[in-house]
mmCIF file of C-alpha atoms and ligand atoms in Angstrom:
data_model
loop_
_atom_site.group_PDB
_atom_site.id
_atom_site.type_symbol
_atom_site.label_atom_id
_atom_site.label_comp_id
_atom_site.label_asym_id
_atom_site.label_seq_id
_atom_site.Cartn_x
_atom_site.Cartn_y
_atom_site.Cartn_z
ATOM 1 C CA MET H 1 0.000 0.000 0.000
ATOM 2 C CA THR H 2 1.318 3.415 -0.951
ATOM 3 C CA PRO H 3 1.702 5.545 2.162
ATOM 4 C CA LYS H 4 0.331 9.087 2.123
ATOM 5 C CA ASP H 5 1.793 11.909 4.166
ATOM 6 C CA THR H 6 -0.055 14.289 6.495
ATOM 7 C CA LEU H 7 -1.061 16.428 3.490
ATOM 8 C CA GLY H 8 -2.369 13.446 1.516
ATOM 9 C CA ARG H 9 0.622 13.269 -0.861
ATOM 10 C CA PRO H 10 1.639 9.786 -2.008
ATOM 11 C CA MET H 11 5.269 8.713 -2.406
ATOM 12 C CA ARG H 12 5.911 8.438 -6.162
ATOM 13 C CA ASP H 13 9.391 9.629 -7.165
ATOM 14 C CA LEU H 14 12.743 8.814 -5.666
ATOM 15 C CA ARG H 15 15.985 10.674 -6.297
ATOM 16 C CA ILE H 16 19.052 8.694 -5.428
ATOM 17 C CA SER H 17 22.342 10.487 -4.900
ATOM 18 C CA VAL H 18 25.232 8.110 -5.547
ATOM 19 C CA THR H 19 28.083 10.392 -4.478
ATOM 20 C CA ASP H 20 28.568 13.733 -2.729
ATOM 21 C CA ARG H 21 31.621 14.487 -4.899
ATOM 22 C CA CYS H 22 31.763 16.479 -8.098
ATOM 23 C CA ASN H 23 34.356 17.601 -10.624
ATOM 24 C CA PHE H 24 32.596 20.998 -10.983
ATOM 25 C CA ARG H 25 32.310 23.758 -8.422
ATOM 26 C CA CYS H 26 29.149 25.463 -9.689
ATOM 27 C CA VAL H 27 28.904 28.750 -7.857
ATOM 28 C CA TYR H 28 25.278 28.154 -6.860
ATOM 29 C CA CYS H 29 25.830 24.592 -5.638
ATOM 30 C CA MET H 30 29.387 23.822 -4.456
ATOM 31 C CA PRO H 31 31.143 27.175 -4.062
ATOM 32 C CA LYS H 32 34.914 26.743 -3.875
ATOM 33 C CA GLU H 33 35.218 28.668 -0.628
ATOM 34 C CA VAL H 34 33.171 25.958 1.104
ATOM 35 C CA PHE H 35 33.951 22.872 -0.975
ATOM 36 C CA GLY H 36 37.728 23.411 -1.039
ATOM 37 C CA ARG H 37 40.710 21.238 -0.210
ATOM 38 C CA ASP H 38 39.751 20.880 3.435
ATOM 39 C CA PHE H 39 36.173 19.844 2.821
ATOM 40 C CA ARG H 40 35.487 16.381 4.187
ATOM 41 C CA PHE H 41 33.610 14.311 1.641
ATOM 42 C CA LEU H 42 32.158 10.928 2.531
ATOM 43 C CA ASP H 43 34.552 7.973 2.612
ATOM 44 C CA ARG H 44 33.967 4.958 0.436
ATOM 45 C CA GLY H 45 32.711 2.834 3.324
ATOM 46 C CA GLU H 46 30.185 5.501 4.285
ATOM 47 C CA ILE H 47 28.365 5.514 0.966
ATOM 48 C CA LEU H 48 25.860 2.858 0.005
ATOM 49 C CA SER H 49 27.027 0.076 -2.307
ATOM 50 C CA PHE H 50 25.108 -0.556 -5.536
ATOM 51 C CA GLU H 51 23.597 -3.665 -3.950
ATOM 52 C CA GLU H 52 22.391 -1.672 -0.949
ATOM 53 C CA ILE H 53 20.890 0.995 -3.198
ATOM 54 C CA ALA H 54 19.149 -1.584 -5.388
ATOM 55 C CA ARG H 55 17.724 -3.381 -2.366
ATOM 56 C CA LEU H 56 16.318 -0.136 -0.976
ATOM 57 C CA ALA H 57 15.000 0.852 -4.410
ATOM 58 C CA ALA H 58 13.044 -2.391 -4.683
ATOM 59 C CA ILE H 59 11.471 -1.748 -1.279
ATOM 60 C CA PHE H 60 10.588 1.815 -2.280
ATOM 61 C CA VAL H 61 8.994 0.579 -5.499
ATOM 62 C CA ARG H 62 6.840 -1.883 -3.579
ATOM 63 C CA LEU H 63 5.620 1.112 -1.548
ATOM 64 C CA GLY H 64 4.562 3.089 -4.620
ATOM 65 C CA ILE H 65 7.674 4.679 -6.140
ATOM 66 C CA GLU H 66 7.259 4.679 -9.940
ATOM 67 C CA LYS H 67 10.146 6.859 -11.032
ATOM 68 C CA ILE H 68 13.800 6.898 -10.018
ATOM 69 C CA ARG H 69 16.369 9.539 -10.887
ATOM 70 C CA ILE H 70 20.062 8.880 -10.249
ATOM 71 C CA THR H 71 21.928 12.023 -9.260
ATOM 72 C CA GLY H 72 24.809 13.290 -7.130
ATOM 73 C CA GLY H 73 27.213 15.203 -6.734
ATOM 74 C CA GLU H 74 28.169 14.069 -10.177
ATOM 75 C CA PRO H 75 26.845 10.547 -10.698
ATOM 76 C CA LEU H 76 29.212 9.699 -13.551
ATOM 77 C CA ILE H 77 32.257 9.986 -11.299
ATOM 78 C CA ARG H 78 30.996 6.928 -9.443
ATOM 79 C CA ARG H 79 32.899 4.083 -11.098
ATOM 80 C CA ASP H 80 30.832 1.631 -13.200
ATOM 81 C CA ILE H 81 27.598 3.527 -12.570
ATOM 82 C CA GLU H 82 26.054 1.537 -15.417
ATOM 83 C CA GLU H 83 26.111 -1.494 -13.110
ATOM 84 C CA LEU H 84 23.754 0.326 -10.764
ATOM 85 C CA VAL H 85 21.583 1.284 -13.724
ATOM 86 C CA ALA H 86 21.394 -2.382 -14.710
ATOM 87 C CA GLN H 87 20.373 -3.397 -11.191
ATOM 88 C CA LEU H 88 17.710 -0.684 -10.977
ATOM 89 C CA ALA H 89 16.395 -1.448 -14.454
ATOM 90 C CA ARG H 90 15.604 -4.957 -13.230
ATOM 91 C CA VAL H 91 13.435 -3.774 -10.310
ATOM 92 C CA PRO H 92 9.926 -5.009 -11.112
ATOM 93 C CA GLY H 93 7.283 -2.289 -11.199
ATOM 94 C CA LEU H 94 9.594 0.653 -11.893
ATOM 95 C CA ASN H 95 8.183 2.687 -14.806
ATOM 96 C CA ASP H 96 10.816 5.321 -15.304
ATOM 97 C CA LEU H 97 14.580 5.367 -14.722
ATOM 98 C CA THR H 98 16.648 8.419 -15.530
ATOM 99 C CA LEU H 99 19.823 10.227 -14.528
ATOM 100 C CA THR H 100 20.975 13.834 -14.163
ATOM 101 C CA THR H 101 24.584 14.685 -15.034
ATOM 102 C CA ASN H 102 26.744 17.697 -15.765
ATOM 103 C CA GLY H 103 27.728 15.898 -18.979
ATOM 104 C CA SER H 104 31.468 16.329 -18.488
ATOM 105 C CA LEU H 105 32.156 12.580 -18.525
ATOM 106 C CA LEU H 106 29.420 11.507 -20.911
ATOM 107 C CA THR H 107 31.404 10.146 -23.847
ATOM 108 C CA ARG H 108 29.740 8.196 -26.622
ATOM 109 C CA ALA H 109 30.947 4.931 -25.025
ATOM 110 C CA LYS H 110 29.588 5.901 -21.588
ATOM 111 C CA ALA H 111 26.261 6.945 -23.079
ATOM 112 C CA GLN H 112 26.030 3.627 -24.921
ATOM 113 C CA ALA H 113 26.932 1.668 -21.776
ATOM 114 C CA LEU H 114 24.198 3.463 -19.833
ATOM 115 C CA ARG H 115 21.678 2.824 -22.588
ATOM 116 C CA ASP H 116 22.649 -0.854 -22.818
ATOM 117 C CA ALA H 117 22.277 -1.155 -19.038
ATOM 118 C CA GLY H 118 18.664 -0.010 -19.260
ATOM 119 C CA LEU H 119 18.692 3.767 -18.907
ATOM 120 C CA ARG H 120 15.978 5.191 -21.169
ATOM 121 C CA ARG H 121 16.567 8.932 -21.038
ATOM 122 C CA ILE H 122 18.874 11.495 -19.484
ATOM 123 C CA THR H 123 18.992 15.076 -18.213
ATOM 124 C CA ILE H 124 22.125 17.129 -18.813
ATOM 125 C CA SER H 125 22.742 20.356 -16.922
ATOM 126 C CA LEU H 126 23.996 23.272 -18.978
ATOM 127 C CA ASP H 127 23.899 26.853 -17.734
ATOM 128 C CA SER H 128 25.057 28.740 -20.803
ATOM 129 C CA LEU H 129 26.147 28.323 -24.399
ATOM 130 C CA ASP H 130 28.622 31.118 -23.908
ATOM 131 C CA ASP H 131 31.934 29.471 -23.038
ATOM 132 C CA GLU H 132 33.074 32.301 -20.804
ATOM 133 C CA VAL H 133 29.837 32.395 -18.820
ATOM 134 C CA PHE H 134 29.749 28.606 -18.573
ATOM 135 C CA ARG H 135 33.319 28.450 -17.254
ATOM 136 C CA ARG H 136 32.545 31.142 -14.713
ATOM 137 C CA MET H 137 29.503 29.214 -13.480
ATOM 138 C CA ASN H 138 31.142 25.775 -13.227
ATOM 139 C CA ASP H 139 34.195 27.535 -11.733
ATOM 140 C CA VAL H 140 36.656 24.873 -12.889
ATOM 141 C CA LYS H 141 37.100 26.361 -16.384
ATOM 142 C CA PHE H 142 35.264 23.471 -17.992
ATOM 143 C CA PRO H 143 34.546 24.171 -21.692
ATOM 144 C CA VAL H 144 30.984 24.204 -22.969
ATOM 145 C CA SER H 145 31.911 22.308 -26.155
ATOM 146 C CA VAL H 146 32.384 19.060 -24.202
ATOM 147 C CA VAL H 147 28.874 19.275 -22.751
ATOM 148 C CA LEU H 148 27.402 20.055 -26.162
ATOM 149 C CA ASP H 149 29.164 16.948 -27.510
ATOM 150 C CA ALA H 150 27.714 14.948 -24.602
ATOM 151 C CA ILE H 151 24.210 16.054 -25.587
ATOM 152 C CA GLU H 152 24.860 14.811 -29.131
ATOM 153 C CA CYS H 153 26.143 11.471 -27.783
ATOM 154 C CA ALA H 154 23.024 11.060 -25.657
ATOM 155 C CA ILE H 155 20.820 11.700 -28.681
ATOM 156 C CA ALA H 156 22.884 9.374 -30.885
ATOM 157 C CA VAL H 157 22.456 6.397 -28.549
ATOM 158 C CA GLY H 158 18.753 7.103 -27.967
ATOM 159 C CA LEU H 159 18.732 8.409 -24.381
ATOM 160 C CA THR H 160 15.776 10.517 -25.427
ATOM 161 C CA PRO H 161 14.099 12.863 -25.003
ATOM 162 C CA VAL H 162 17.193 14.597 -23.677
ATOM 163 C CA LYS H 163 16.372 17.360 -21.215
ATOM 164 C CA VAL H 164 18.802 20.219 -20.698
ATOM 165 C CA ASP H 165 18.531 21.898 -17.291
ATOM 166 C CA THR H 166 19.627 25.489 -16.794
ATOM 167 C CA VAL H 167 19.696 27.223 -13.432
ATOM 168 C CA VAL H 168 19.049 30.878 -14.120
ATOM 169 C CA ARG H 169 20.890 33.233 -11.836
ATOM 170 C CA ARG H 170 20.422 36.983 -12.062
ATOM 171 C CA GLY H 171 23.416 38.810 -13.420
ATOM 172 C CA MET H 172 25.129 35.614 -14.542
ATOM 173 C CA ASN H 173 23.340 33.832 -17.339
ATOM 174 C CA GLU H 174 19.836 35.231 -17.863
ATOM 175 C CA LYS H 175 20.952 36.934 -21.052
ATOM 176 C CA GLY H 176 21.599 33.489 -22.551
ATOM 177 C CA ILE H 177 18.048 32.136 -22.175
ATOM 178 C CA VAL H 178 17.019 32.921 -25.742
ATOM 179 C CA ASP H 179 20.237 31.449 -27.195
ATOM 180 C CA LEU H 180 19.729 28.207 -25.285
ATOM 181 C CA ALA H 181 16.112 27.934 -26.379
ATOM 182 C CA ALA H 182 17.017 28.755 -29.989
ATOM 183 C CA ARG H 183 19.774 26.152 -30.091
ATOM 184 C CA PHE H 184 17.403 23.333 -29.140
ATOM 185 C CA ARG H 185 14.292 24.388 -31.058
ATOM 186 C CA GLY H 186 13.337 21.706 -33.518
ATOM 187 C CA THR H 187 15.878 19.162 -32.184
ATOM 188 C CA GLY H 188 13.659 17.195 -29.786
ATOM 189 C CA VAL H 189 15.813 18.322 -26.842
ATOM 190 C CA ILE H 190 13.721 19.919 -24.072
ATOM 191 C CA PRO H 191 15.398 22.885 -22.383
ATOM 192 C CA ARG H 192 14.210 23.533 -18.837
ATOM 193 C CA PHE H 193 14.842 26.751 -16.963
ATOM 194 C CA ILE H 194 15.096 26.435 -13.198
ATOM 195 C CA GLU H 195 14.730 29.183 -10.631
ATOM 196 C CA TYR H 196 17.812 29.511 -8.472
ATOM 197 C CA MET H 197 16.943 28.054 -5.050
ATOM 198 C CA ASP H 198 18.103 28.575 -1.484
ATOM 199 C CA VAL H 199 19.154 24.956 -1.038
ATOM 200 C CA GLY H 200 21.779 24.236 1.613
ATOM 201 C CA ASN H 201 23.641 26.898 3.534
ATOM 202 C CA SER H 202 26.649 27.673 1.405
ATOM 203 C CA ASN H 203 25.540 29.399 -1.782
ATOM 204 C CA GLY H 204 24.707 32.786 -0.243
ATOM 205 C CA TRP H 205 21.263 32.787 -1.888
ATOM 206 C CA LYS H 206 19.335 36.052 -2.120
ATOM 207 C CA MET H 207 15.833 36.577 -3.530
ATOM 208 C CA ASP H 208 17.309 39.259 -5.798
ATOM 209 C CA ASP H 209 19.385 36.572 -7.560
ATOM 210 C CA VAL H 210 16.260 34.675 -8.624
ATOM 211 C CA VAL H 211 14.979 35.279 -12.142
ATOM 212 C CA PRO H 212 11.247 34.549 -11.749
ATOM 213 C CA ALA H 213 9.635 32.001 -14.048
ATOM 214 C CA ARG H 214 7.217 34.609 -15.410
ATOM 215 C CA GLU H 215 10.198 36.649 -16.634
ATOM 216 C CA VAL H 216 11.683 33.617 -18.410
ATOM 217 C CA ILE H 217 8.340 32.894 -20.067
ATOM 218 C CA ALA H 218 7.947 36.539 -21.097
ATOM 219 C CA THR H 219 11.473 36.568 -22.543
ATOM 220 C CA LEU H 220 10.821 33.444 -24.605
ATOM 221 C CA GLY H 221 7.414 34.809 -25.633
ATOM 222 C CA THR H 222 8.997 37.888 -27.189
ATOM 223 C CA GLN H 223 10.844 35.610 -29.629
ATOM 224 C CA TRP H 224 8.334 32.874 -30.396
ATOM 225 C CA PRO H 225 4.635 32.414 -29.544
ATOM 226 C CA ILE H 226 4.422 29.775 -26.785
ATOM 227 C CA VAL H 227 1.408 28.160 -25.107
ATOM 228 C CA PRO H 228 1.094 26.104 -21.915
ATOM 229 C CA VAL H 229 0.727 22.317 -22.126
ATOM 230 C CA ASP H 230 -1.010 20.089 -19.567
ATOM 231 C CA ALA H 231 1.182 18.280 -17.048
ATOM 232 C CA ASN H 232 2.190 14.703 -17.918
ATOM 233 C CA TYR H 233 1.331 13.413 -14.475
ATOM 234 C CA TYR H 234 0.312 14.488 -10.946
ATOM 235 C CA GLY H 235 3.288 16.023 -9.177
ATOM 236 C CA GLU H 236 5.254 16.970 -12.313
ATOM 237 C CA VAL H 237 7.466 19.841 -11.254
ATOM 238 C CA ALA H 238 8.165 21.465 -14.599
ATOM 239 C CA GLU H 239 5.483 23.648 -16.150
ATOM 240 C CA ARG H 240 5.426 22.691 -19.814
ATOM 241 C CA TRP H 241 5.183 25.160 -22.666
ATOM 242 C CA ARG H 242 5.258 24.483 -26.394
ATOM 243 C CA TYR H 243 6.079 26.591 -29.400
ATOM 244 C CA GLU H 244 2.996 27.308 -31.471
ATOM 245 C CA ASP H 245 4.976 26.656 -34.638
ATOM 246 C CA GLY H 246 5.619 23.044 -33.570
ATOM 247 C CA ALA H 247 9.354 23.477 -32.856
ATOM 248 C CA GLY H 248 9.104 21.617 -29.553
ATOM 249 C CA GLU H 249 8.746 22.198 -25.839
ATOM 250 C CA VAL H 250 10.386 24.034 -22.968
ATOM 251 C CA GLY H 251 10.018 23.466 -19.236
ATOM 252 C CA ILE H 252 9.985 26.018 -16.452
ATOM 253 C CA ILE H 253 10.706 25.000 -12.874
ATOM 254 C CA SER H 254 9.465 27.750 -10.601
ATOM 255 C CA SER H 255 10.202 26.324 -7.179
ATOM 256 C CA VAL H 256 10.621 29.744 -5.603
ATOM 257 C CA THR H 257 7.935 31.974 -7.095
ATOM 258 C CA ARG H 258 5.252 29.326 -7.756
ATOM 259 C CA PRO H 259 5.968 26.490 -5.345
ATOM 260 C CA PHE H 260 4.474 23.072 -5.950
ATOM 261 C CA CYS H 261 4.664 21.552 -2.460
ATOM 262 C CA SER H 262 0.982 20.609 -2.446
ATOM 263 C CA ALA H 263 1.695 17.950 -5.089
ATOM 264 C CA CYS H 264 5.252 17.047 -4.055
ATOM 265 C CA THR H 265 5.600 13.277 -4.203
ATOM 266 C CA ARG H 266 9.401 13.134 -3.952
ATOM 267 C CA ALA H 267 11.601 11.230 -1.593
ATOM 268 C CA ARG H 268 15.370 11.683 -1.625
ATOM 269 C CA LEU H 269 18.057 9.211 -0.684
ATOM 270 C CA SER H 270 21.513 10.621 0.026
ATOM 271 C CA ALA H 271 24.741 8.832 -0.868
ATOM 272 C CA GLU H 272 25.208 7.678 2.716
ATOM 273 C CA GLY H 273 21.711 6.268 2.858
ATOM 274 C CA LYS H 274 19.682 8.958 4.575
ATOM 275 C CA LEU H 275 16.101 9.482 3.520
ATOM 276 C CA TYR H 276 15.035 13.126 3.201
ATOM 277 C CA ALA H 277 11.381 14.068 2.870
ATOM 278 C CA CYS H 278 12.137 17.535 1.460
ATOM 279 C CA LEU H 279 14.902 19.263 -0.483
ATOM 280 C CA PHE H 280 15.180 21.745 2.350
ATOM 281 C CA ALA H 281 15.204 19.282 5.224
ATOM 282 C CA SER H 282 17.846 19.430 7.884
ATOM 283 C CA GLN H 283 17.498 15.842 9.096
ATOM 284 C CA GLY H 284 17.325 12.530 7.269
ATOM 285 C CA GLU H 285 16.319 9.060 8.400
ATOM 286 C CA ASP H 286 19.329 6.734 8.580
ATOM 287 C CA LEU H 287 18.447 3.779 6.358
ATOM 288 C CA ARG H 288 22.061 2.602 6.162
ATOM 289 C CA ALA H 289 21.972 1.740 9.862
ATOM 290 C CA LEU H 290 18.927 -0.440 9.192
ATOM 291 C CA LEU H 291 20.527 -2.089 6.154
ATOM 292 C CA ARG H 292 23.828 -2.774 7.858
ATOM 293 C CA GLY H 293 22.144 -3.728 11.114
ATOM 294 C CA GLY H 294 20.493 -6.696 9.414
ATOM 295 C CA ALA H 295 16.906 -5.375 9.186
ATOM 296 C CA SER H 296 14.513 -7.379 7.001
ATOM 297 C CA ASP H 297 12.846 -5.868 3.919
ATOM 298 C CA GLU H 298 9.569 -5.798 5.849
ATOM 299 C CA ALA H 299 11.141 -3.869 8.732
ATOM 300 C CA ILE H 300 12.689 -1.348 6.326
ATOM 301 C CA ALA H 301 9.387 -0.971 4.459
ATOM 302 C CA ALA H 302 7.573 -0.353 7.743
ATOM 303 C CA ARG H 303 10.104 2.335 8.683
ATOM 304 C CA LEU H 304 9.773 4.042 5.285
ATOM 305 C CA GLY H 305 6.010 4.042 5.631
ATOM 306 C CA THR H 306 6.186 5.579 9.094
ATOM 307 C CA VAL H 307 8.580 8.313 7.985
ATOM 308 C CA TRP H 308 6.443 9.175 4.956
ATOM 309 C CA GLN H 309 3.207 9.202 6.923
ATOM 310 C CA ALA H 310 4.698 11.731 9.350
ATOM 311 C CA ARG H 311 5.837 14.031 6.517
ATOM 312 C CA ASP H 312 4.480 17.575 6.693
ATOM 313 C CA ASP H 313 7.182 19.456 4.726
ATOM 314 C CA ARG H 314 6.215 22.353 2.469
ATOM 315 C CA TYR H 315 9.208 24.614 2.760
ATOM 316 C CA SER H 316 8.797 26.485 -0.516
ATOM 317 C CA GLU H 317 5.186 27.395 0.187
ATOM 318 C CA ILE H 318 6.054 28.998 3.493
ATOM 319 C CA ARG H 319 9.404 30.478 2.480
ATOM 320 C CA THR H 320 9.757 34.208 2.818
ATOM 321 C CA SER H 321 12.716 36.256 1.722
ATOM 322 C CA ASN H 322 13.832 36.341 5.335
ATOM 323 C CA THR H 323 13.299 32.665 6.179
ATOM 324 C CA PRO H 324 15.979 31.944 8.751
ATOM 325 C CA SER H 325 18.425 29.467 7.262
ATOM 326 C CA GLY H 326 18.826 26.534 9.580
ATOM 327 C CA ALA H 327 21.360 23.813 8.824
ATOM 328 C CA LYS H 328 19.755 22.523 5.615
ATOM 329 C CA VAL H 329 21.198 19.609 3.688
ATOM 330 C CA GLU H 330 23.433 20.646 0.756
ATOM 331 C CA MET H 331 22.265 20.220 -2.853
ATOM 332 C CA SER H 332 25.410 18.247 -3.718
ATOM 333 C CA HIS H 333 24.438 15.844 -0.934
ATOM 334 C CA ILE H 334 20.971 14.997 -2.181
ATOM 335 C CA GLY H 335 21.145 15.981 -5.807
ATOM 336 C CA GLY H 336 18.276 18.397 -6.348
HETATM 337 N N1 SAM B 401 25.956 17.056 -10.978
HETATM 338 C C1 SAM B 401 24.762 16.752 -11.665
HETATM 339 C C2 SAM B 401 24.289 17.938 -12.467
HETATM 340 O O1 SAM B 401 24.760 19.051 -12.251
HETATM 341 O O2 SAM B 401 23.422 17.734 -13.319
HETATM 342 C C3 SAM B 401 23.650 16.226 -10.774
HETATM 343 C C4 SAM B 401 23.485 16.863 -9.425
HETATM 344 S S1 SAM B 401 23.024 18.581 -9.437
HETATM 345 C C5 SAM B 401 22.920 18.954 -7.722
HETATM 346 C C6 SAM B 401 21.311 18.470 -9.964
HETATM 347 C C7 SAM B 401 20.707 19.748 -10.480
HETATM 348 O O3 SAM B 401 20.557 20.665 -9.422
HETATM 349 C C8 SAM B 401 21.525 20.453 -11.547
HETATM 350 O O4 SAM B 401 20.737 20.659 -12.697
HETATM 351 C C9 SAM B 401 21.874 21.765 -10.910
HETATM 352 O O5 SAM B 401 21.989 22.796 -11.838
HETATM 353 C C10 SAM B 401 20.737 21.955 -9.938
HETATM 354 N N2 SAM B 401 21.062 22.881 -8.842
HETATM 355 C C11 SAM B 401 22.142 22.870 -8.038
HETATM 356 N N3 SAM B 401 22.083 23.877 -7.142
HETATM 357 C C12 SAM B 401 20.930 24.553 -7.393
HETATM 358 C C13 SAM B 401 20.286 25.679 -6.805
HETATM 359 N N4 SAM B 401 20.809 26.333 -5.789
HETATM 360 N N5 SAM B 401 19.095 26.085 -7.318
HETATM 361 C C14 SAM B 401 18.534 25.420 -8.353
HETATM 362 N N6 SAM B 401 19.068 24.336 -8.934
HETATM 363 C C15 SAM B 401 20.265 23.912 -8.473
HETATM 364 FE FE1 SF4 B 402 28.410 19.512 -9.409
HETATM 365 FE FE2 SF4 B 402 25.959 19.365 -10.356
HETATM 366 FE FE3 SF4 B 402 26.449 20.800 -8.159
HETATM 367 FE FE4 SF4 B 402 27.376 21.669 -10.471
HETATM 368 S S1 SF4 B 402 25.226 21.410 -9.908
HETATM 369 S S2 SF4 B 402 28.550 21.533 -8.558
HETATM 370 S S3 SF4 B 402 27.809 19.814 -11.520
HETATM 371 S S4 SF4 B 402 26.642 18.628 -8.351
HETATM 372 FE FE1 SF4 B 403 8.737 19.220 -2.093
HETATM 373 FE FE2 SF4 B 403 10.030 20.382 -0.048
HETATM 374 FE FE3 SF4 B 403 10.318 21.289 -2.555
HETATM 375 FE FE4 SF4 B 403 8.015 21.677 -1.265
HETATM 376 S S1 SF4 B 403 9.977 22.528 -0.703
HETATM 377 S S2 SF4 B 403 8.263 20.980 -3.397
HETATM 378 S S3 SF4 B 403 7.884 19.760 -0.078
HETATM 379 S S4 SF4 B 403 10.932 19.277 -1.788
#
């Protein structure tokens, strides 16, 4: 039986972070000043093995999870990640398996290996087509051309539809919105523009840095007539828009200015096996202790159900520009 939380929301999607490490230092996610040489990342023994993740995933699916997204940190730095994909692809009852990556390590061979293992589609993050702006945002001088090649590789092996996620941050990349949209019009790739969020405690978020969804839509609308499309399913976070001329779709994720907590069906599993009921939570439930303590599947399922039924999170709906920032979990820890 699918558990429902205190606001009647079922558990439907699961995001699994497979590492807290990343080869980028995006200024809005892992700023160098915080995630520098002295930062203590998780040790190998602290993170869940693929077998542990797959066992938990199967239990989650029995409780109603239909969609799993693999994320990070950067999931492709976890060695042989395609083996995890293969294990998850075999979980009976899972309808949708996808992965979010910065694309830096997505060669043609890696894309093919992921596809062969059972991945059906992929999301690649890309903040700008302008090499200088992109390098400034990833803060490790990573060139945009490699990510553009990765998008082509994903298309070539059939990890489609490819979605391209862009975090829009005021004063950094909002001038590139039209270029990004133009580049992918008519290609089948779906660009999605995400409002910059106050996740974690280290990115120095300010409301002034957020480019509201309505501004993104207005900007696109000045170039091409666009119309809203109905959501694919209950709890879909991206608002969908399509070009009237048939050149495809764009998504807008307005977590700050138009929060969607009332339909939030997402659970999040961190790399060290903690279950978070909200992106902005400060505490997670330690599932690794259960796994390594010899708990049965039934005992773990019962615990998951109890945690979900107690869930009352709706951070974005009650956020104000002066919400005090407690010790929230970092984005790189739970993967967005
Ligand atoms: N490293 C992978 C990547 O960048 O695609 C996966 C993990 S990353 C945390 C997942 C997504 O979260 C990325 O698309 C990233 O741009 C987004 N993200 C990170 N910090 C964010 C923030 N403060 N506000 C909005 N989105 C953010
Ligand atoms: Fe790494 Fe992704 Fe965070 Fe950028 S957004 S620092 S690529 S985890
Ligand atoms: Fe879901 Fe929490 Fe985000 Fe609201 S703030 S949509 S409850 S993750």
